[in-house]
Amino acid sequence: MEFTARKRREDALHLTEAHSDLLRSYRAYLTDPTPDTLQTYKQDKARYDTLATTQAQRSWQHQKSRFYRFGNKHGRLLANLVRSQTQTRPFISQIKTTDGTLLTDPVDIVGYFRQCFSDFYKTGPDDCPTQLNIFHKAQIPKLSPTERDALSAPISHIEVQKAITLLKNGKTPGPDGFGAEYYKLLSGLVVPHLVSLYNNILQGEEPPPTFNAARVVVLPKPGRDPTLVTSYRPIALLNTDLKLLSTIMAGRLQRPMARLVGPQQTGFLAGRHSTTNIRKAIAAIWSSSLTPQASNLLLSCDADNAFDRISWAYIERFIKFHHFGKVFLSLFRALYNNPSTVITANGLNSAPFVLGRGTRQGCPLSPLLFNLALEPLLRIIETCPAITGISLSSSVTLKVVAFADDLLLFL
């Protein structure tokens, strides 16, 4: 032990000295850039790199040895690992049911979370004639043949590789456990298989059973009663292969979105910013203040869980009505055909259950689907003669703007 400690101190001292020499030679080279100072700098850098690499290798071997010896034993190492997890995901000690019963067993708690989420995400009522009538009234442009062909083109190796490079490291993976680092490290091996899988899905083939699986982690909302299910925010974790396909198709869909979605919406759309709608609201307030006798009203509407209440049948009819094509319809069905999820609370997973509605959290395509779902309502408000809006000029009248799922009505 004494020998090891002395050797560690000596190595640290040598590394510190090498670092000081490197800084000194670097400053000397910057002050007097001659071949001699450059050579000295290169020598000092090589010495420092060698010592730093050796120390990193020894540290890595030491950590591997610690995990091998103590990773599965009760002790400081395991306690620190558990403590770091419980700090990021606080333990839920009790949950109150709707009838006032207090649940304290972790199995009962995660089971009750499952029951609540399963009931909430059940398929709601469907009214096909009303929805088709809304589409006719809204008069949203349909996709042109050129736009539909671009949306329906086979997925290429380049698109998949680009989507992989856009993945962010360090993100918690979905149920299959394969994160961004896995796909980046093995992109040369997995890209051909992903291209084949994605193109088969676009042609209408069923994806693998695990493709639509998700895991939902519940995190407490600050300042809320910790015994209520509504005080917890669900965070959905999707598999990376699904997110890659969604990223590719979301990039394709962005191109016609500027034509399909009116200026009332600015969220999630390339080239649009929420500050535009903020300026519109300020302009409406200013315009109203110039006419004291005017009786105007700005009404803010926050839809409760709007993303989670979107009907899949409604989205599918929108896709068909506006000529998105069979390929995009196959994609939507693959993403939303009986997706299953489990709830994770206190380190326990619930039994899986099937979702019946809502755009999927964490899916890159979901915000654009929400834009499309909301657009008919905004178009009907704009053309409704009973809503007069607030006039900014003889040719500009504001009736409604949208900040994602928050609407601001000008009355």
PDB file of C-alpha atoms in Angstrom, residues 19-29:
ATOM      1  CA  HIS A  19       2.657  20.334 -17.771  1.00  0.00           C
ATOM      2  CA  SER A  20       4.643  23.312 -16.455  1.00  0.00           C
ATOM      3  CA  ASP A  21       7.443  22.649 -18.975  1.00  0.00           C
ATOM      4  CA  LEU A  22       4.864  22.421 -21.773  1.00  0.00           C
ATOM      5  CA  LEU A  23       3.303  25.772 -20.868  1.00  0.00           C
ATOM      6  CA  ARG A  24       6.747  27.375 -20.627  1.00  0.00           C
ATOM      7  CA  SER A  25       7.896  26.094 -24.040  1.00  0.00           C
ATOM      8  CA  TYR A  26       4.556  27.045 -25.623  1.00  0.00           C
ATOM      9  CA  ARG A  27       4.856  30.635 -24.387  1.00  0.00           C
ATOM     10  CA  ALA A  28       8.465  30.723 -25.585  1.00  0.00           C
ATOM     11  CA  TYR A  29       7.414  29.579 -29.043  1.00  0.00           C
TER      12      TYR A  29
END
